[in-house]
Structures are given as structure tokens and as C-alpha cells.
Amino acid sequence: MEIVTRLGRKVEVNKDYTVDQNWEHFTAEEHDRWDRLYERQSRLLPGLACDEFIEGLDTLRLSESGIPHFGRLSDRLEKLTGWRIVAVPDLVPDEVFFDHLANRRFPAGNFIRSEAQLDYLQEPDVFHDVYGHVPLLANPVFADYMEAYGKGGQRAMGRGVLKNLARLYWYTVEFGLINTPDGMRIYGAGILSSKSESIFSLKDASPNRIHFDLLRLMKTDYRIDDFQQTYWVINSFEELLEATYQDFGPIYDELESDDTSYPVETVLDSDTVHNVGTQAYAEAGGRLAKEAS
Ligand code: HBI
Ligand code: FE
């Protein structure tokens, strides 16, 4: 079928919104851009990213051939955790996204950011989707969490609490931090595919870092246009998986009866706080202020 993507392009897609990756269509320049992005992040991330992410990068050999060939990559990943990567033009509708995850297929954007967008773009391209998300899919516990999220999404749509569940994805899969014996580390893909946020999320005094609390996090807004003002910290991937294996029924009841949305910078007395941020970055105007200077 033909669809118009969020970026306004008309493309022919399969019923599940996938396309053939057609790896041959990427130019030498595009492969080179992947290699440079890969190098830059991989030099930066030791000591910032969690060990499970670094291990996944190595085992899956994501630096082998420029932009990874999804078929060959999926064959390696499937042997480890049963996940495969499928190509999509860009964002797919929520119900389609959840159906892929629930069936252990990760949809990855079939384009790479332009040279002008090396440091920041809002749409998920192949660097964000594959470099950021795929290494942790090689970890059995995280792999189960992602499937559980897909199944939770299908249920949430029926209950009208999709907004709340999307926050769970945002604050864990995209922007999550994890405590380790060596200190706090990053596991969120939105951070790991960004040079500047990899440093900001762990080292800057500006953001709050609060311990993961499912209901509290589901009631908290997030920003899509700049660094987060609050990051949520887990102690282990088991903690995350356990929180999503419980019956979401009572949580959805509570969310339906109380539609409080806490602003992004909120810290409550009842929160378990790792550190209260100064919010200096956000108060100075964030990205816009930085670009103007
Ligand atoms: N589509 N390709 C793609 N990638 C995503 O991360 C994505 C999506 N569609 C919907 C979506 N994410 C989110 O809105 C859900 O987590 C709710
Ligand atoms: Fe993402």
C-alpha cells in the first residue's frame, strides 16, 4: 500500500509498514557517515554506557560494514534473543509499532541523518534505531522487557492510557539511567545515540535523577525537543521487567481516576531522589540559547 510518511514522502510499504531495507541503495557517503558516527560514540561511551550495551555492540559487530545489513544483523541477534530488525520508512502508527515489539521485531528507520543533522534530529534514523536500540536487544532480560512493553501497549490502547504508557517507553527505553557497582550509567537509546546528551545526562548538575517508580513516571510529562529535565534511574533490568510483569489493571484504574500530569522538572517529597537538579540548563533557555550563542 502507499502511505505518506510523517516527513511528507510517499512510499510503498507492506501492510505492517515495513519496506525492504535494500541495503545496496545506501551510498558510500552514507556508509561513511555511519562509520564516523559509530567511531565518535564508541570512543565516548566507555565509562558512560552500561556494560550490557557495550557488550551488545561488540557481539553484534555493528561496525562491520557501514550501515548494518538488517538481514545479516537479524540472523546474529535472533540466535541470541529471538529478535529481528525490520526496516520502516520512519515513524509507524502506534498499534503497528506495538505489534512489531510484541512479536520481537524492532522497526528501524531506513534512512540516515544528513551531514547537517549529525548532532541532533527528532526523527528516528538508522543510527538512532540500530546503534541506540539494538545492542540491548542482545540482552535476554532487556529483550523480554521490550516484548512486554509491546504487549502492554496493545492493552493500553484499549484502556485509553496510551499517553501514560508512552512515557514509560520514553523514560526507560529512550532516556533511562542505571546504577551499577562502578557508578551510574546510561542504557537509554535516545541518550546513547547523542554525543551531547551522553555527557549531559550523567555529568551535568542541571537535571533531576530520580529512582524509577512506575506510576509516578507514568504521570510525568516529557520533552521531545531538548535534553530531559528529569532522568529516572533503575538498579537492574530485572527491576524494570518486574515492574512491567505485574498486572497493569490497577495502575490503569488509578490513571483513569486521576489524570494528574506532573511538569517535567517536578520533585515530590515521596520521590527517591539520587540528585535534585539545579535546572540551570533549562532555565537558561536550553538548546535555543546554546544555538544563539
Ligand atoms: N515508530 N518507527 C517507530 N519508532 C518508534 O520509536 C515509534 C514509532 N511509532 C510510535 C512510537 N514510537 C511511540 O509513540 C510509542 O512508544 C507509543
Ligand atoms: Fe528510539
XYZ file of C-alpha atoms and ligand atoms in Angstrom:
311
model
C 0.000 0.000 0.000
C 1.066 3.607 -0.492
C 1.416 5.881 2.541
C 2.571 9.426 3.205
C 5.241 9.426 5.905
C 5.438 11.951 8.737
C 8.128 13.673 6.706
C 5.715 14.006 3.792
C 7.246 11.399 1.463
C 5.041 8.989 -0.475
C 6.290 5.421 -0.184
C 5.058 1.926 -0.970
C 5.045 -0.211 2.216
C 3.854 -3.677 3.258
C 0.699 -4.000 5.413
C 2.840 -3.911 8.564
C 4.540 -0.710 7.318
C 7.826 -2.474 6.634
C 9.893 -1.995 3.491
C 12.785 -3.932 2.009
C 15.947 -2.441 3.514
C 17.532 -2.543 0.049
C 20.962 -2.185 1.662
C 22.524 -1.557 -1.774
C 20.715 1.799 -2.066
C 22.908 3.443 0.592
C 25.730 5.490 -0.934
C 29.403 5.314 0.046
C 28.945 8.704 1.718
C 26.078 7.383 3.827
C 28.083 4.349 4.962
C 30.947 6.673 5.785
C 28.615 8.844 7.868
C 27.567 5.751 9.856
C 31.240 4.865 10.400
C 32.047 8.363 11.684
C 29.032 8.439 13.996
C 29.910 4.938 15.221
C 33.515 5.914 15.940
C 32.610 9.117 17.717
C 30.064 7.478 20.037
C 32.109 4.367 20.662
C 35.133 6.426 21.750
C 32.924 8.442 24.105
C 30.814 5.732 25.716
C 33.195 3.559 27.795
C 32.537 4.633 31.384
C 29.217 6.259 30.399
C 27.178 3.431 28.814
C 26.263 0.331 30.839
C 28.323 -2.832 30.231
C 25.380 -4.659 28.649
C 25.234 -2.024 25.888
C 28.977 -2.174 25.160
C 28.822 -5.986 25.110
C 25.904 -5.890 22.665
C 27.805 -3.536 20.331
C 30.703 -5.995 20.243
C 28.757 -9.250 19.938
C 26.559 -7.913 17.168
C 29.515 -6.442 15.256
C 27.728 -3.196 14.409
C 30.847 -1.625 12.908
C 31.442 -4.290 10.300
C 30.050 -2.898 7.061
C 28.998 0.744 7.359
C 25.222 0.870 7.856
C 24.423 -2.666 9.055
C 22.722 -5.118 6.698
C 19.474 -5.877 8.578
C 19.199 -9.477 7.325
C 22.669 -10.473 8.489
C 22.343 -8.483 11.725
C 18.964 -10.096 12.463
C 20.440 -13.576 11.961
C 23.039 -12.843 14.654
C 20.525 -11.237 17.021
C 17.875 -13.916 16.544
C 20.306 -16.605 17.747
C 20.801 -14.635 20.982
C 17.307 -13.466 21.948
C 14.890 -14.179 19.085
C 14.648 -10.528 17.999
C 14.866 -9.362 14.361
C 15.243 -5.887 12.842
C 12.779 -4.760 10.160
C 13.091 -1.643 8.001
C 10.416 1.104 8.106
C 10.339 4.468 6.267
C 10.074 6.475 9.539
C 7.637 6.581 12.495
C 4.901 3.963 12.195
C 1.420 4.201 13.797
C 1.335 3.215 17.484
C -0.651 -0.014 17.029
C 1.762 -1.151 14.305
C 4.762 -0.303 16.492
C 3.356 -2.312 19.419
C 2.537 -5.282 17.185
C 6.147 -5.410 15.983
C 7.555 -5.256 19.526
C 5.078 -7.814 20.875
C 6.414 -10.186 18.197
C 10.089 -9.418 18.784
C 10.602 -7.331 15.660
C 12.297 -3.977 16.114
C 11.339 -1.403 13.438
C 14.350 0.663 12.341
C 14.282 3.765 10.131
C 15.605 3.083 6.648
C 17.453 6.384 6.205
C 20.440 8.082 7.785
C 20.538 11.668 9.086
C 22.090 14.351 6.883
C 25.511 15.850 7.488
C 23.810 18.988 8.914
C 21.921 16.834 11.460
C 24.877 14.819 12.796
C 24.289 16.045 16.337
C 20.532 16.309 16.528
C 17.378 15.262 14.737
C 13.911 14.470 16.027
C 13.011 11.579 13.688
C 14.428 8.132 14.424
C 17.022 7.344 11.707
C 19.036 4.148 11.290
C 21.820 5.415 13.561
C 19.464 6.105 16.458
C 17.431 2.939 15.906
C 20.263 0.489 15.325
C 23.208 1.926 17.253
C 20.982 3.191 20.089
C 18.414 0.399 20.465
C 19.751 -2.847 19.035
C 22.748 -3.607 21.338
C 20.488 -4.043 24.389
C 18.157 -6.337 22.437
C 21.019 -8.853 22.694
C 20.485 -8.858 26.493
C 17.897 -11.519 27.451
C 16.247 -9.533 30.275
C 16.007 -6.304 28.299
C 14.776 -8.278 25.275
C 11.895 -9.624 27.388
C 11.106 -6.144 28.689
C 10.725 -4.790 25.155
C 8.309 -7.572 24.225
C 6.349 -6.969 27.445
C 6.162 -3.274 26.562
C 4.718 -4.087 23.126
C 2.054 -6.273 24.719
C 1.340 -3.617 27.362
C 0.911 -1.086 24.564
C -1.747 -3.150 22.869
C -3.691 -3.314 26.165
C -3.126 0.369 26.958
C -4.678 1.443 23.663
C -7.886 -0.343 24.646
C -7.915 1.454 28.010
C -7.219 4.978 26.760
C -3.956 5.292 28.698
C -1.556 5.257 25.760
C -0.119 8.629 26.764
C 0.963 7.159 30.103
C 2.500 4.064 28.581
C 4.395 6.140 26.017
C 6.008 7.923 28.973
C 7.258 4.588 30.283
C 8.990 3.935 26.953
C 10.380 7.432 26.813
C 11.818 7.477 30.316
C 13.252 3.939 30.186
C 13.997 2.646 26.667
C 14.889 6.104 25.348
C 16.286 8.042 28.327
C 16.933 5.560 31.135
C 19.889 5.528 33.553
C 21.029 2.515 35.594
C 23.017 2.153 38.843
C 25.982 -0.215 38.628
C 28.808 -1.140 41.053
C 31.004 1.299 39.077
C 28.533 4.181 39.291
C 25.567 5.458 37.323
C 25.487 4.503 33.630
C 23.288 5.100 30.567
C 21.038 2.499 28.938
C 18.528 4.752 27.070
C 18.874 4.760 23.274
C 17.940 8.426 22.889
C 20.944 9.292 25.034
C 23.363 6.708 23.633
C 22.882 7.896 20.048
C 23.588 11.539 21.051
C 27.073 12.800 21.853
C 25.991 15.833 23.863
C 23.217 14.143 25.870
C 25.528 11.231 26.750
C 27.610 13.722 28.700
C 24.763 15.921 29.949
C 22.577 13.081 31.277
C 25.298 11.715 33.581
C 27.624 14.640 34.341
C 25.543 17.843 34.316
C 24.160 19.279 37.583
C 21.051 20.566 35.800
C 18.663 17.571 35.552
C 16.960 15.656 38.374
C 17.876 11.991 38.701
C 15.060 10.144 40.461
C 14.593 6.471 41.212
C 12.275 4.588 38.864
C 8.668 4.478 40.083
C 6.204 3.177 37.519
C 3.088 5.123 38.487
C 4.903 8.383 39.265
C 6.750 8.250 35.953
C 3.562 7.489 34.037
C 2.117 10.723 35.469
C 5.060 12.862 34.364
C 5.332 14.834 31.123
C 8.453 14.675 28.974
C 10.168 16.862 26.414
C 10.858 15.816 22.863
C 12.743 18.960 21.815
C 15.698 19.156 24.210
C 17.664 17.371 26.950
C 15.407 15.828 29.616
C 14.899 17.772 32.859
C 14.420 14.539 34.808
C 16.062 11.157 34.271
C 14.754 8.013 36.001
C 17.239 5.542 37.422
C 16.861 1.757 37.774
C 19.052 -0.643 39.764
C 18.788 -3.512 37.277
C 16.958 -4.605 34.149
C 15.189 -7.150 36.350
C 13.643 -4.240 38.295
C 12.278 -2.885 35.019
C 10.947 -6.207 33.805
C 9.300 -6.972 37.166
C 7.519 -3.617 37.133
C 6.013 -4.409 33.733
C 5.171 -8.057 34.519
C 2.711 -7.005 37.240
C -0.968 -6.629 36.379
C -1.379 -3.141 34.867
C -5.143 -3.225 35.581
C -4.968 -1.419 38.968
C -2.425 1.044 37.561
C -4.681 1.863 34.631
C -7.654 2.233 37.052
C -5.634 4.769 39.062
C -4.559 6.649 35.929
C -8.138 6.830 34.704
C -9.411 8.177 38.034
C -6.589 10.723 38.434
C -5.235 12.384 35.325
C -2.552 14.475 37.059
C 0.340 15.329 34.741
C 3.378 16.475 36.693
C 5.551 19.048 34.908
C 8.912 17.707 33.694
C 11.014 19.231 36.488
C 8.806 18.130 39.431
C 10.397 16.592 42.524
C 7.988 15.239 45.172
C 8.708 14.530 48.865
C 7.718 10.937 48.178
C 10.323 10.502 45.404
C 13.512 8.536 45.991
C 15.954 11.103 44.703
C 19.509 10.423 43.507
C 20.017 14.125 42.974
C 17.868 17.220 42.695
C 18.893 19.149 39.590
C 19.697 22.850 39.518
C 17.691 23.108 36.224
C 20.244 25.745 35.195
C 20.394 24.446 31.608
C 16.615 24.571 31.087
C 16.258 27.932 32.839
C 18.911 29.447 30.574
C 16.761 28.501 27.568
C 18.267 25.127 26.683
C 19.150 24.255 23.111
C 17.841 27.518 21.653
C 20.054 29.580 23.932
C 23.037 27.397 23.033
C 22.442 27.735 19.290
C 22.115 31.510 19.562
C 25.401 31.853 21.424
N 7.646 4.176 15.143
N 9.460 3.607 13.839
C 8.945 3.962 15.032
N 9.792 4.125 16.093
C 9.308 4.471 17.325
O 10.085 4.606 18.286
C 7.930 4.699 17.471
C 7.110 4.520 16.337
N 5.773 4.728 16.450
C 5.176 5.076 17.718
C 6.121 5.258 18.818
N 7.384 5.059 18.675
C 5.684 5.707 20.186
O 4.746 6.727 20.016
C 5.150 4.585 21.107
O 6.127 4.276 22.098
C 3.938 4.969 21.871
Fe 14.111 5.380 19.798
